[in-house]
Amino acid sequence: MLSFIVVTFVLIAIWEGYKLIWLQMGWIRPVRPDNTTMPHVWDMIIELFRPVRRGGDLLILDLAARSFFTLREAFLGFVIGGIFGFALSVLFVRSTLLERSFMPYVVASQTIPIIAIAPMVVVWGGRLDFPQWLSVAVISAYLTFFPVAINTLRGLKSPDPTALELMRSYAAKPREVLWKLQVPSALPYIFTALKVSATASVIGALIGELPAGFGDGLGRALLTFSQQFGARSVKLYATVIVTALVGVIFVTVVTLVERKTLAAGSRDFEVELMTGRATG
Amino acid sequence: MSDSPVVRARNLGKTFGKGSDRVEALRGIDLDIESGEFVSLIGPSGCGKSTLLRLIGDLVPASSGELTVNGKSPQQARLDRDYGIVFQKATLLDWRTVTKNVELPLEIMDEEARSERAASMLDLVQLSDFAKHYPWQLSGGMQQRVAIARALAFEPSLLLMDEPFGALDEMTRELMQQEVLRLWQQTHTTVVFVTHSIPEAVFLSTRVIVMSARPGRITDRIETQLPYPRTVDTRESAAYYDKITEVRESLRRGDRQ
């Protein structure tokens, strides 16, 4: 935490130092040091405590409400994508044929830009009478399932071959091999994936909000403020900081859950819990 | 147990690969292992001793010939949980305590009174004080003792050991040999033991099966005829050295054939 604070101040110092030196020397490359292109850090923070528009809420309150809204969509996308990615990896570890047949499509899905997929999902979701937040969550899930599927698959394949032979000698059922050996072995891989997915889910939700025409999330705020960049760039900068914070908070929560889950002994408990759910 | 052998192999063969990659790992194996025997398989690398163990344990299927375990197919014997297996690697699950590792097969087999069984197994391998420890907190020898406790926990009729002490230092190795003999005499389990150490094979076994490579085959069967219990005195006896010499010469003969 201390090192994080130190780095934050160093970064602020670099930003302000650049402005100072470039202004003195009259340099304009690579970036102009003026207050529109590179506003002072304190101006960004002060902006957070000004009304969004005349007579409106403070920017920080407005952004907090938007953050909550976007985070909800992102979290739902994170859950949907996580479950889908996990299910895919279990199918693939059970059947090499399925893995070889479908893995190219899984990889290809991620080379299609999300900006191309998002409007389609919104239109299809609309025809299916999905609420718009659900369409946004689906777009977010489209980004999150991939790291989970790839990493979990690798984790499920990580146990030593002799461990699988032991399970074979116990005449263990595939379900038991999965929950008692493969999934516990995969947990460190799964958490790495979930951290990637946590950030990706926020990006997915932000982009998903644009074609959905949502006025309530951070996505719309980013779009609006970037259009006003020439006039009041501080608003965009302030919103970018808040958006980044949302991602950081999400990843931090995942990391805390990871620490709790991977602590000595608790993986066992987790697994018995999941086994119970799988049987019941 | 009936009078029929625990393991019965007739003209057993195993071939890996196809075409030009074809490797004949085992040819014409005839072997009977009686209940309560301690049989070692010894031979140079590539003689198929581990493959023979894996055929018996139904970890790989045979290519030709006949093989029965307790009068059943190896697969049926595996489904009936007749095998306890110990590999060179202890292969403990590092998120489970020592006790929970020993309980693993019992959980899968839905056995009753798991914690009592695990406790008595740990008592047997003298690791009761480490029941709550995690595998990474144990030495290599202790880990292997946990693996043996786990293999014996469900009272299999046949214990298969594939170079179980190969990764241990000499001192630990001798202690473990003593330990495994004690367990064998207490549990009356039949043991098939793969090793490339001649003294180890002689010290442990009632019978040493000498194998040779290309193709893997049995070239000799030697009864050790040393009295049990075997102790440090056994290791220093003339009869023990004579047997080691006999096995060594047999291995050399087999290699020349």
Coordinates of C-alpha atoms in Angstrom, one line a residue, chain A residues 53-259:
Chain A
R53 CA -23.9 21.2 -15.0
R54 CA -25.4 24.3 -13.6
G55 CA -27.5 23.3 -10.6
G56 CA -26.6 19.6 -11.0
D57 CA -25.0 17.1 -8.7
L58 CA -21.3 17.3 -7.9
L59 CA -19.3 15.4 -10.6
I60 CA -18.0 12.9 -8.0
L61 CA -21.5 12.0 -6.9
D62 CA -22.6 11.7 -10.5
L63 CA -19.6 9.5 -11.3
A64 CA -20.1 7.4 -8.2
A65 CA -23.7 6.6 -9.3
R66 CA -22.5 5.8 -12.8
S67 CA -19.6 3.6 -11.5
F68 CA -22.1 1.6 -9.4
F69 CA -24.3 1.2 -12.5
T70 CA -21.4 0.1 -14.7
L71 CA -19.8 -2.1 -12.1
R72 CA -23.1 -4.0 -11.7
E73 CA -23.2 -4.7 -15.5
A74 CA -19.5 -5.6 -15.4
F75 CA -20.0 -7.9 -12.4
L76 CA -22.8 -9.7 -14.1
G77 CA -20.8 -10.1 -17.3
F78 CA -17.9 -11.4 -15.2
V79 CA -20.1 -14.0 -13.6
I80 CA -21.7 -15.1 -16.9
G81 CA -18.4 -15.2 -18.7
G82 CA -16.7 -17.0 -15.8
I83 CA -19.3 -19.7 -15.7
F84 CA -19.3 -20.1 -19.4
G85 CA -15.5 -20.1 -19.6
F86 CA -15.2 -22.7 -16.8
A87 CA -17.8 -25.0 -18.5
L88 CA -15.9 -24.8 -21.8
S89 CA -12.7 -25.7 -20.1
V90 CA -14.3 -28.7 -18.4
L91 CA -15.7 -29.9 -21.7
F92 CA -12.3 -29.5 -23.4
V93 CA -10.4 -31.3 -20.7
R94 CA -12.9 -34.2 -21.0
S95 CA -12.7 -34.4 -24.8
T96 CA -9.7 -33.7 -26.9
L97 CA -12.0 -33.9 -29.9
L98 CA -14.2 -31.1 -28.6
E99 CA -11.1 -29.1 -27.8
R100 CA -9.6 -29.4 -31.2
S101 CA -12.9 -28.7 -32.9
F102 CA -13.9 -25.7 -31.0
M103 CA -10.7 -24.1 -29.7
P104 CA -10.1 -22.3 -33.0
Y105 CA -13.5 -20.6 -32.7
V106 CA -12.9 -19.6 -29.1
V107 CA -9.6 -18.0 -30.2
A108 CA -11.2 -16.4 -33.3
S109 CA -14.0 -14.9 -31.1
Q110 CA -11.4 -12.7 -29.4
T111 CA -9.9 -11.4 -32.7
I112 CA -13.3 -9.8 -33.6
P113 CA -13.3 -6.3 -32.1
I114 CA -15.8 -5.9 -29.4
I115 CA -17.1 -2.7 -31.1
A116 CA -18.3 -4.9 -33.9
I117 CA -20.0 -7.4 -31.6
A118 CA -21.6 -4.9 -29.2
P119 CA -24.3 -3.4 -31.6
M120 CA -25.3 -6.9 -32.7
V121 CA -25.8 -8.1 -29.2
V122 CA -27.8 -5.0 -28.4
V123 CA -30.1 -5.5 -31.4
W124 CA -30.5 -9.2 -30.8
G125 CA -31.1 -8.6 -27.1
G126 CA -33.7 -6.0 -28.0
R127 CA -35.6 -8.5 -30.2
L128 CA -35.5 -11.0 -27.4
D129 CA -36.9 -8.4 -25.0
F130 CA -33.7 -8.5 -22.9
P131 CA -33.4 -5.5 -20.6
Q132 CA -30.6 -3.3 -21.8
W133 CA -28.3 -4.0 -18.8
L134 CA -28.5 -7.7 -19.6
S135 CA -27.3 -7.0 -23.2
V136 CA -24.4 -5.0 -21.8
A137 CA -23.6 -7.8 -19.4
V138 CA -23.5 -10.3 -22.3
I139 CA -21.1 -8.0 -24.2
S140 CA -18.9 -7.9 -21.1
A141 CA -19.1 -11.7 -20.7
Y142 CA -17.9 -12.0 -24.3
L143 CA -14.6 -10.5 -23.1
T144 CA -14.4 -12.3 -19.8
F145 CA -15.0 -16.0 -20.8
F146 CA -11.8 -16.2 -22.9
P147 CA -9.1 -15.8 -20.2
V148 CA -11.1 -18.1 -17.9
A149 CA -11.5 -20.8 -20.5
I150 CA -7.8 -20.8 -21.5
N151 CA -6.3 -20.6 -18.1
T152 CA -8.7 -23.0 -16.4
L153 CA -8.1 -25.6 -19.2
R154 CA -4.3 -25.3 -18.5
G155 CA -4.9 -25.6 -14.8
L156 CA -7.2 -28.7 -15.2
K157 CA -4.4 -30.3 -17.2
S158 CA -1.8 -29.4 -14.6
P159 CA -1.9 -32.4 -12.3
D160 CA 1.0 -34.8 -12.5
P161 CA 0.2 -37.9 -14.7
T162 CA 0.9 -40.1 -11.7
A163 CA -1.9 -38.3 -9.8
L164 CA -4.3 -39.2 -12.5
E165 CA -3.1 -42.8 -12.4
L166 CA -3.7 -42.9 -8.7
M167 CA -7.2 -41.7 -9.2
R168 CA -7.6 -44.4 -11.9
S169 CA -6.4 -47.1 -9.4
Y170 CA -9.0 -45.9 -7.0
A171 CA -11.6 -46.4 -9.8
A172 CA -12.6 -42.7 -9.3
K173 CA -15.5 -41.4 -11.4
P174 CA -14.7 -38.5 -13.8
R175 CA -16.7 -36.2 -11.5
E176 CA -14.5 -37.1 -8.6
V177 CA -11.3 -36.7 -10.6
L178 CA -12.6 -33.2 -11.6
W179 CA -13.6 -31.9 -8.1
K180 CA -11.0 -33.7 -6.0
L181 CA -7.9 -33.3 -8.2
Q182 CA -8.3 -31.2 -11.3
V183 CA -10.3 -28.2 -10.0
P184 CA -8.2 -27.7 -6.8
S185 CA -5.0 -27.9 -9.0
A186 CA -6.5 -25.4 -11.3
L187 CA -7.5 -22.8 -8.7
P188 CA -4.3 -20.7 -8.9
Y189 CA -4.7 -20.6 -12.7
I190 CA -8.4 -19.7 -12.4
F191 CA -7.7 -16.7 -10.1
T192 CA -5.1 -15.4 -12.5
A193 CA -7.7 -15.5 -15.2
L194 CA -10.3 -13.9 -13.0
K195 CA -8.1 -10.9 -12.4
V196 CA -7.7 -10.4 -16.1
S197 CA -11.4 -10.9 -16.5
A198 CA -12.3 -8.4 -13.8
T199 CA -10.6 -5.6 -15.8
A200 CA -11.9 -6.9 -19.1
S201 CA -15.4 -7.0 -17.8
V202 CA -15.3 -3.3 -17.0
I203 CA -14.0 -2.5 -20.5
G204 CA -16.8 -4.7 -22.0
A205 CA -19.5 -2.9 -19.9
L206 CA -18.2 0.5 -20.9
I207 CA -18.2 -0.3 -24.6
G208 CA -21.5 -2.2 -24.3
E209 CA -23.2 0.9 -22.9
L210 CA -22.4 3.0 -26.0
P211 CA -24.6 1.2 -28.6
A212 CA -27.1 0.5 -25.9
G213 CA -27.6 4.2 -25.7
F214 CA -27.4 4.0 -21.9
G215 CA -27.3 7.4 -20.2
D216 CA -26.7 6.0 -16.7
G217 CA -23.2 4.4 -16.9
L218 CA -19.6 5.6 -17.1
G219 CA -19.5 4.7 -20.8
R220 CA -21.9 7.6 -21.7
A221 CA -20.0 10.0 -19.4
L222 CA -16.7 9.1 -21.1
L223 CA -18.3 9.6 -24.5
T224 CA -19.9 13.0 -23.6
F225 CA -16.9 14.4 -21.9
S226 CA -14.5 13.3 -24.7
Q227 CA -16.7 15.3 -27.1
Q228 CA -16.3 18.4 -24.8
F229 CA -12.6 17.8 -24.6
G230 CA -11.6 21.1 -26.2
A231 CA -13.7 23.1 -23.9
R232 CA -13.3 21.3 -20.5
S233 CA -10.8 18.5 -20.7
V234 CA -10.6 18.2 -16.9
K235 CA -14.0 16.4 -16.8
L236 CA -12.7 13.7 -19.1
Y237 CA -9.5 13.3 -17.1
A238 CA -11.5 13.1 -13.8
T239 CA -13.8 10.5 -15.3
V240 CA -10.8 8.4 -16.6
I241 CA -9.4 8.4 -13.1
V242 CA -12.7 7.2 -11.6
T243 CA -13.0 4.5 -14.3
A244 CA -9.6 3.2 -13.6
L245 CA -10.4 3.1 -9.9
V246 CA -13.5 1.0 -10.6
G247 CA -11.2 -1.6 -12.3
V248 CA -8.7 -1.5 -9.5
I249 CA -11.4 -2.0 -6.9
F250 CA -12.8 -5.0 -8.8
V251 CA -9.3 -6.6 -9.2
T252 CA -8.6 -6.0 -5.5
V253 CA -11.8 -7.8 -4.5
V254 CA -10.8 -10.8 -6.6
T255 CA -7.3 -10.8 -5.1
L256 CA -8.7 -10.8 -1.6
V257 CA -11.0 -13.7 -2.4
E258 CA -8.0 -15.5 -3.9
R259 CA -5.9 -15.0 -0.8

